[in-house]
Coordinates of C-alpha atoms and ligand atoms in Angstrom, one line a residue:
M18 CA 24.5 -10.0 -2.2
V19 CA 25.7 -9.6 1.3
R20 CA 22.6 -9.6 3.5
G21 CA 21.7 -6.6 5.7
V22 CA 24.9 -4.7 5.3
R23 CA 23.2 -1.3 5.2
R24 CA 21.8 0.1 8.4
I25 CA 18.1 0.6 7.9
R26 CA 16.2 2.9 10.2
L27 CA 12.4 3.3 10.5
H28 CA 10.2 5.6 12.6
D29 CA 8.4 3.7 15.3
T30 CA 5.1 5.3 16.4
R31 CA 5.3 3.6 19.8
T32 CA 8.6 5.2 20.8
G33 CA 8.1 8.3 18.6
D34 CA 11.6 7.9 17.3
V35 CA 13.6 6.2 14.5
A36 CA 14.9 2.7 15.4
D37 CA 17.3 0.4 13.7
L38 CA 15.6 -2.4 11.8
V39 CA 16.7 -5.5 13.7
P40 CA 14.9 -8.5 12.4
R41 CA 13.3 -11.0 14.9
D42 CA 14.7 -13.8 12.7
P43 CA 18.1 -13.0 11.1
G44 CA 17.7 -12.2 7.4
R45 CA 13.9 -12.3 7.5
I46 CA 11.4 -9.5 7.7
G47 CA 7.7 -9.8 8.2
I48 CA 5.4 -6.9 7.4
Y49 CA 1.7 -6.8 8.4
A50 CA -0.3 -3.9 7.0
C51 CA -4.0 -3.3 7.6
G52 CA -5.9 -3.5 4.3
P53 CA -9.3 -2.3 3.2
T54 CA -12.8 -2.8 4.5
V55 CA -14.5 -4.0 1.3
Y56 CA -17.8 -2.1 1.3
S57 CA -17.0 0.2 -1.7
R58 CA -14.4 0.7 -4.4
L59 CA -10.9 1.8 -3.3
H60 CA -10.2 5.5 -3.2
I61 CA -6.8 7.0 -4.0
G62 CA -6.1 7.4 -0.2
N63 CA -6.5 3.7 0.3
A64 CA -3.9 3.1 -2.3
R65 CA -1.2 4.8 -0.3
P66 CA -0.5 2.1 2.3
F67 CA -0.7 -0.6 -0.4
V68 CA 2.0 1.3 -2.4
V69 CA 4.1 2.3 0.6
F70 CA 4.3 -1.2 2.1
S71 CA 4.6 -2.9 -1.3
L72 CA 7.6 -0.7 -2.1
L73 CA 9.1 -1.1 1.4
K74 CA 9.0 -4.8 0.8
R75 CA 10.8 -4.3 -2.6
F76 CA 13.5 -2.2 -0.9
L77 CA 14.1 -4.7 1.9
A78 CA 14.1 -7.6 -0.5
R79 CA 16.7 -5.8 -2.6
E80 CA 18.8 -5.3 0.6
G81 CA 18.9 -9.0 0.9
Y82 CA 16.1 -9.7 3.4
E83 CA 13.6 -12.5 2.8
T84 CA 10.6 -10.3 3.1
T85 CA 7.0 -11.4 3.6
L86 CA 4.2 -8.8 3.2
V87 CA 0.7 -9.5 4.6
I88 CA -2.2 -7.1 3.8
N89 CA -5.6 -8.3 5.1
V90 CA -9.0 -7.8 3.7
T91 CA -11.8 -6.9 6.2
D92 CA -14.8 -8.6 4.6
V93 CA -17.0 -8.7 7.7
N94 CA -17.9 -5.4 9.2
D95 CA -20.8 -3.0 10.1
K96 CA -20.0 -0.9 7.1
I97 CA -20.4 -3.9 4.8
Y98 CA -23.8 -4.8 6.4
D99 CA -25.0 -1.2 6.0
A100 CA -23.8 -0.9 2.4
A101 CA -25.3 -4.2 1.5
R102 CA -28.6 -3.3 3.1
A103 CA -28.7 -0.1 1.1
T104 CA -28.4 -2.0 -2.2
G105 CA -30.5 -4.9 -1.2
Q106 CA -27.6 -7.3 -1.7
D107 CA -26.5 -9.9 0.8
S108 CA -23.4 -8.8 2.6
A109 CA -21.2 -11.8 1.6
S110 CA -21.8 -11.2 -2.1
L111 CA -21.1 -7.4 -1.7
A112 CA -17.9 -8.2 0.1
R113 CA -16.9 -10.7 -2.6
E114 CA -17.7 -8.2 -5.4
M115 CA -15.7 -5.4 -3.7
T116 CA -12.8 -7.7 -2.9
A117 CA -12.6 -8.5 -6.6
H118 CA -12.6 -4.8 -7.4
Y119 CA -9.9 -4.2 -4.8
V120 CA -7.7 -6.8 -6.4
A121 CA -8.3 -5.6 -9.9
D122 CA -7.8 -1.9 -9.0
T123 CA -4.6 -2.5 -7.1
D124 CA -3.3 -4.9 -9.9
R125 CA -3.4 -1.9 -12.1
L126 CA -0.6 -0.4 -9.9
A127 CA 1.5 -3.2 -11.3
L128 CA 3.5 -3.7 -8.0
G129 CA 2.7 -7.3 -7.5
R130 CA 0.4 -8.8 -4.9
P131 CA 1.2 -9.1 -1.2
D132 CA 2.4 -12.6 -0.2
H133 CA -0.7 -13.2 1.9
E134 CA -4.1 -11.5 1.6
P135 CA -6.2 -13.1 4.3
L136 CA -9.9 -12.5 4.6
A137 CA -11.4 -12.0 8.0
S138 CA -14.2 -14.4 7.1
E139 CA -11.6 -17.2 6.6
M140 CA -9.9 -16.6 9.9
V141 CA -12.8 -17.1 12.3
D142 CA -11.4 -20.2 14.0
G143 CA -8.2 -18.3 14.9
I144 CA -10.2 -15.3 16.0
L145 CA -12.4 -17.5 18.3
A146 CA -9.3 -19.2 19.8
L147 CA -7.7 -15.8 20.5
I148 CA -10.9 -14.4 22.1
A149 CA -11.2 -17.6 24.3
S150 CA -7.7 -17.1 25.5
L151 CA -8.4 -13.5 26.4
V152 CA -11.5 -14.5 28.3
Q153 CA -9.6 -17.2 30.1
R154 CA -6.9 -14.7 31.1
R155 CA -9.6 -12.4 32.4
H156 CA -8.7 -9.7 29.9
A157 CA -12.1 -10.2 28.3
Y158 CA -15.6 -11.0 29.4
A159 CA -18.8 -12.2 27.8
A160 CA -22.0 -10.1 28.1
G161 CA -25.3 -10.7 26.4
G162 CA -23.8 -12.7 23.6
D163 CA -21.0 -10.1 23.0
V164 CA -17.4 -10.4 24.2
Y165 CA -15.6 -7.2 25.3
F166 CA -11.9 -6.5 26.0
R167 CA -11.4 -5.2 29.5
V168 CA -9.2 -2.2 28.8
R169 CA -8.2 -1.4 32.4
S170 CA -6.9 -4.9 32.8
L171 CA -3.8 -4.0 30.7
P172 CA -1.5 -1.4 32.2
E173 CA 0.2 -0.9 28.8
Y174 CA -3.0 0.2 27.1
G175 CA -2.5 3.6 25.4
Q176 CA 1.3 3.3 25.0
L177 CA 1.1 3.0 21.2
S178 CA -1.2 5.9 20.5
H179 CA 0.0 8.0 23.5
R180 CA -3.4 8.8 24.7
D181 CA -4.7 9.1 28.2
L182 CA -7.5 6.8 29.1
D183 CA -9.9 9.7 29.5
Q184 CA -9.3 10.9 26.0
M185 CA -10.3 7.6 24.4
D186 CA -13.5 6.9 22.6
Q187 CA -13.8 3.4 21.0
G188 CA -16.1 4.8 18.4
E189 CA -18.7 2.1 19.2
G190 CA -21.4 4.6 20.1
V191 CA -24.3 3.4 22.1
E192 CA -23.9 -0.1 20.8
G193 CA -23.3 -2.4 23.7
A194 CA -22.9 0.5 26.1
A195 CA -25.2 -1.1 28.6
L196 CA -23.3 -4.4 28.4
K197 CA -19.8 -2.9 28.9
E198 CA -18.3 -2.9 32.4
D199 CA -16.5 0.3 31.4
P200 CA -17.1 2.6 28.4
L201 CA -13.4 2.2 27.5
D202 CA -13.9 -1.5 26.7
F203 CA -14.3 -2.6 23.1
A204 CA -16.0 -5.5 21.3
L205 CA -14.1 -8.6 20.4
W206 CA -17.2 -10.6 19.4
K207 CA -20.6 -9.2 18.5
A208 CA -23.8 -11.2 18.9
A209 CA -25.8 -11.5 15.7
K210 CA -28.5 -8.8 15.3
P211 CA -31.6 -9.0 13.1
G212 CA -30.7 -8.1 9.5
E213 CA -27.1 -9.3 9.8
D214 CA -26.8 -12.2 7.3
T215 CA -23.2 -13.3 7.9
T216 CA -22.8 -15.0 11.3
W217 CA -20.8 -17.8 12.9
E218 CA -21.4 -20.1 15.8
S219 CA -19.3 -19.4 18.9
P220 CA -19.1 -20.4 22.6
W221 CA -21.0 -17.1 23.3
G222 CA -23.7 -17.7 20.7
P223 CA -24.1 -16.8 17.0
G224 CA -22.3 -13.6 16.0
R225 CA -19.2 -12.3 14.2
P226 CA -15.9 -10.8 15.1
G227 CA -15.3 -7.3 16.1
W228 CA -13.0 -5.4 13.8
H229 CA -9.7 -5.2 15.7
I230 CA -9.4 -8.9 16.7
E231 CA -9.1 -10.1 13.1
C232 CA -5.7 -8.4 12.6
S233 CA -4.3 -9.8 15.8
A234 CA -5.4 -13.3 14.7
M235 CA -4.1 -12.9 11.1
A236 CA -0.8 -11.4 12.1
E237 CA -0.2 -14.1 14.6
A238 CA -1.2 -16.9 12.2
L239 CA 0.9 -15.7 9.2
L240 CA 3.9 -13.9 10.7
G241 CA 3.9 -14.9 14.4
V242 CA 3.9 -12.7 17.5
G243 CA 6.7 -10.2 17.6
L244 CA 6.6 -9.6 13.8
D245 CA 9.0 -7.0 12.5
I246 CA 6.9 -4.2 11.0
H247 CA 3.2 -3.4 11.5
G248 CA 1.9 -0.8 9.1
G249 CA -1.2 1.1 8.2
G250 CA -2.6 4.6 7.9
I251 CA -2.3 7.0 10.8
D252 CA -6.1 7.2 10.9
L253 CA -6.0 3.6 12.2
L254 CA -3.6 4.3 15.2
F255 CA -6.5 4.7 17.6
P256 CA -8.5 2.7 18.3
H257 CA -7.7 0.0 15.7
H258 CA -3.9 -0.4 16.3
E259 CA -4.0 0.3 20.0
N260 CA -6.6 -2.5 20.3
E261 CA -4.6 -4.9 18.1
A262 CA -1.5 -4.3 20.2
A263 CA -3.6 -4.7 23.4
Q264 CA -5.2 -8.0 22.3
T265 CA -1.9 -9.7 21.4
L266 CA 0.0 -8.4 24.4
A267 CA -2.8 -9.5 26.8
A268 CA -3.1 -13.0 25.2
H269 CA 0.6 -13.8 24.8
G270 CA 2.5 -11.5 27.2
R271 CA 4.6 -10.4 24.2
P272 CA 4.2 -7.4 21.9
L273 CA 2.6 -7.9 18.5
A274 CA 5.2 -5.9 16.5
R275 CA 8.7 -4.6 16.9
I276 CA 8.1 -1.4 14.8
W277 CA 4.8 0.4 14.1
M278 CA 4.9 2.4 10.9
H279 CA 2.1 4.8 10.0
N280 CA 1.5 6.5 6.7
G281 CA 0.0 10.0 6.5
M282 CA -3.3 10.6 4.8
V283 CA -4.0 11.6 1.3
Q284 CA -5.7 15.0 1.5
A285 CA -8.2 16.6 -0.8
A286 CA -8.4 20.3 -1.5
G287 CA -8.3 22.5 1.6
D288 CA -6.1 19.9 3.6
E289 CA -9.2 17.8 4.3
K290 CA -8.8 14.1 4.8
M291 CA -10.2 12.3 1.8
S292 CA -13.1 10.3 3.0
K293 CA -16.4 8.9 2.0
S294 CA -18.2 10.8 4.7
L295 CA -16.8 14.2 3.5
G296 CA -17.8 13.4 -0.1
N297 CA -14.4 14.4 -1.6
I298 CA -13.0 11.0 -2.6
R299 CA -11.4 10.1 -5.9
G300 CA -11.6 6.5 -6.9
L301 CA -8.2 4.7 -7.5
A302 CA -9.5 3.4 -10.8
D303 CA -10.6 6.9 -11.9
V304 CA -7.3 8.4 -11.0
L305 CA -5.5 5.6 -12.9
D306 CA -7.7 6.2 -15.9
E307 CA -7.0 9.9 -15.9
F308 CA -3.3 10.1 -15.1
G309 CA -1.9 6.6 -15.8
R310 CA -0.2 4.2 -13.4
D311 CA 3.3 5.7 -13.7
A312 CA 2.1 9.1 -12.6
V313 CA 0.1 7.7 -9.7
V314 CA 3.1 5.7 -8.4
L315 CA 5.6 8.5 -8.9
W316 CA 3.2 11.0 -7.1
L317 CA 2.8 8.6 -4.2
V318 CA 6.6 8.3 -3.7
S319 CA 7.1 12.1 -4.2
G320 CA 6.1 12.7 -0.5
H321 CA 7.5 11.1 2.6
Y322 CA 5.2 8.3 3.7
R323 CA 4.7 9.9 7.2
Q324 CA 3.5 13.2 5.8
P325 CA 0.1 14.0 4.5
L326 CA 0.0 14.1 0.7
A327 CA -2.3 16.5 -1.2
F328 CA -4.2 15.1 -4.2
T329 CA -4.4 17.8 -6.8
S330 CA -4.6 17.5 -10.6
D331 CA -1.5 19.7 -10.9
A332 CA 0.5 17.3 -8.7
L333 CA -0.6 14.3 -10.8
A334 CA 0.1 16.1 -14.1
Q335 CA 3.5 17.1 -12.8
A336 CA 4.2 13.4 -11.9
A337 CA 3.2 12.4 -15.4
A338 CA 5.7 14.9 -16.8
S339 CA 8.4 13.6 -14.5
A340 CA 7.7 10.0 -15.6
Q341 CA 8.2 11.3 -19.2
R342 CA 11.5 12.9 -18.2
I343 CA 12.7 9.7 -16.8
R344 CA 11.8 7.8 -20.0
D345 CA 13.6 10.4 -22.0
A346 CA 16.7 10.2 -19.8
G347 CA 16.7 6.4 -20.2
R348 CA 16.7 6.7 -24.0
R349 CA 19.7 9.1 -24.0
L350 CA 21.9 6.8 -21.9
Q351 CA 25.0 5.4 -23.6
P352 CA 26.0 1.8 -23.4
G353 CA 28.7 0.9 -20.8
P354 CA 29.4 1.1 -17.1
P355 CA 28.4 4.2 -15.1
S356 CA 30.9 6.8 -13.9
E357 CA 32.0 7.2 -10.2
E358 CA 29.8 10.3 -9.9
L359 CA 26.8 8.3 -10.9
T360 CA 27.6 5.4 -8.6
A361 CA 27.9 7.9 -5.7
L362 CA 24.5 9.3 -6.5
R363 CA 23.1 5.8 -6.6
E364 CA 24.5 5.3 -3.1
A365 CA 22.7 8.5 -2.0
F366 CA 19.5 7.1 -3.5
F367 CA 19.7 3.9 -1.4
A368 CA 20.9 5.8 1.7
G369 CA 17.7 8.0 1.4
L370 CA 15.5 4.8 1.5
A371 CA 17.5 3.4 4.4
D372 CA 16.7 6.5 6.4
D373 CA 13.1 6.0 7.4
F374 CA 12.2 5.1 3.8
N375 CA 12.7 8.7 2.7
T376 CA 11.5 8.4 -0.9
P377 CA 11.6 12.2 -1.6
R378 CA 15.3 12.2 -0.6
A379 CA 15.9 9.1 -2.8
L380 CA 14.1 10.8 -5.7
A381 CA 16.2 13.9 -5.3
A382 CA 19.3 11.7 -5.7
L383 CA 17.7 10.0 -8.7
W384 CA 17.1 13.4 -10.4
D385 CA 20.8 14.3 -9.6
W386 CA 21.8 11.0 -11.2
I387 CA 19.7 11.8 -14.3
R388 CA 21.1 15.4 -14.6
E389 CA 24.7 14.1 -14.2
A390 CA 24.1 11.4 -16.8
N391 CA 22.7 13.9 -19.2
R392 CA 25.4 16.4 -18.6
A393 CA 28.2 13.9 -19.1
A394 CA 26.4 11.9 -21.8
G395 CA 26.9 9.1 -19.4
A396 CA 26.2 5.4 -19.3
G397 CA 24.5 3.2 -16.6
R398 CA 21.2 2.0 -17.8
E399 CA 21.3 -0.9 -15.3
Q400 CA 22.0 1.4 -12.4
L401 CA 19.0 3.6 -13.3
A402 CA 16.8 0.5 -13.8
E403 CA 18.0 -0.8 -10.3
M404 CA 16.9 2.5 -8.6
L405 CA 13.6 2.7 -10.6
S406 CA 12.8 -1.0 -9.8
V407 CA 12.7 -0.3 -6.1
L408 CA 10.1 2.4 -6.7
G409 CA 8.2 0.1 -9.0
L410 CA 9.0 2.3 -12.0
D411 CA 11.6 0.3 -14.0
N412 CA 9.0 0.0 -16.7
L413 CA 9.8 3.6 -17.7
L414 CA 12.9 2.2 -19.4
T415 CA 10.8 -0.1 -21.5
I416 CA 10.1 2.1 -24.5
D417 CA 7.0 0.3 -25.9
D418 CA 5.1 0.8 -22.7
A419 CA 5.6 4.6 -23.2
A420 CA 3.7 4.9 -26.4
P421 CA 0.6 7.0 -25.8
H422 CA -2.8 5.8 -27.0
E423 CA -3.0 8.0 -30.1
V424 CA 0.4 6.7 -31.2
V425 CA -0.6 3.1 -30.7
A426 CA -3.8 3.8 -32.6
L427 CA -1.9 5.3 -35.6
A428 CA 0.5 2.3 -35.6
E429 CA -2.5 0.0 -35.7
Q430 CA -4.1 2.0 -38.6
R431 CA -0.8 1.7 -40.4
A432 CA -0.7 -2.1 -39.9
R433 CA -4.2 -2.4 -41.3
A434 CA -3.3 -0.3 -44.3
R435 CA -0.3 -2.5 -44.9
A436 CA -2.4 -5.6 -44.6
A437 CA -4.7 -4.1 -47.2
R438 CA -1.7 -3.3 -49.4
D439 CA -2.5 0.4 -49.3
W440 CA 1.1 1.4 -49.3
A441 CA 0.4 5.2 -49.8
E442 CA -1.8 5.2 -46.7
A443 CA 0.8 3.2 -44.8
D444 CA 3.5 5.7 -45.7
R445 CA 1.3 8.7 -44.8
L446 CA 0.7 7.1 -41.4
R447 CA 4.4 6.5 -41.0
D448 CA 5.0 10.2 -41.6
E449 CA 2.3 11.1 -39.1
L450 CA 3.9 8.9 -36.5
R451 CA 7.2 10.6 -37.1
E452 CA 5.5 14.0 -36.5
H453 CA 4.4 12.6 -33.1
G454 CA 8.1 11.7 -32.4
W455 CA 7.7 7.9 -33.0
E456 CA 9.2 5.6 -35.6
V457 CA 7.7 2.3 -36.5
R458 CA 10.2 -0.4 -37.3
D459 CA 9.0 -3.6 -38.9
G460 CA 10.8 -6.6 -37.4
P461 CA 10.5 -10.3 -37.3
S462 CA 8.1 -10.2 -34.3
G463 CA 5.9 -7.4 -35.8
A464 CA 6.1 -3.7 -35.8
E465 CA 7.9 -2.0 -32.9
L466 CA 7.4 1.6 -31.8
I467 CA 10.6 3.5 -31.2
R468 CA 10.6 7.0 -29.8
T469 CA 12.7 9.5 -31.8
A470 CA 12.0 12.8 -30.2
Ligands
ZN125 ZN1 -5.9 -4.0 11.1

């Protein structure tokens, strides 16, 4: 494959405009996306950046770029201390438990793992070195065992989130207020407080990292300063990403990332942000149980990543029906190469993705492709698989995966009947499967379910 032939454009929050993707290192793309704070199970909204950036990586890899995706895990944080205290657990074991849930829940999306999934707790040496360099450059100061970033020392502060200094609230409340030179300053290191059971030694006394510094340290360690794409939810733009950008720029004199991408929020009924504090969250695992993985992935790519996406049962049910239509289309394809019309629609599909990762535009081209293939009784299974693969949905062309639970259960009953040599019952179950639109074929490697309707 010829590398990087297609012009790929992405929206950069810093400039507010689309920009050509020009890799720092030719042929290679590094993506850093902010991952979860592991104090509870993942909700469906948290799954959106995981899916968006996993699929963006797939697309860029398909375009010939050697692509590295880093999604961190924040396993040291006030929220974790609070949640652990509420359950009487120690915070490290709660974080370990929730990290394991996060991995298991996102594994069910079947999009693969990011290349690196660093834990904040394993990056403390790098964090301490970065804080020390900020103190040395007078962009940070120690106070009462804490260390704060001196916001007004950096003229570029605010250029990512486009806010005036007087509209900024670091969200740190009264904590440390008396120690800060300026209310705008934010914590890089927090002195250990009574009841906090996870702490590290530092030149400023025992404590633990502030939230924002871990991402600067991890991104620098794994992808280097000036990485290609920094991603995350738009809710993280301020203060988290503004502070990440500030820390790295202040420490190195070079910007952290070339392009800042932000995904919109998943909204609950009434256009509300889905959040724990509003009590309207749906767990990722629950949604996967109810609608299945294919529907969840298809629903998440049905909207443009920058727009908010409404979570409704109707939308998920519609996505499940769409997944079924794709399966059906795959079965109807004839063998042989695709027509020119289909190949042009495939181009439109990839052109949509190259234009700020416009998955709804790509999906529209995919549906046109399917309609045209149906109309012309066309061929081109590989072409369809190629498009679906970038969306993490090529499994829709694997017929066995498509058998619903009740069909699998009937096939298992039939296998038991055959094992017991109850041929009449086995035949009856075969007829029942046929009524469901499935045929069971006994082959050398066991029974195979083939869809007939
Ligand atoms: Zn982050």
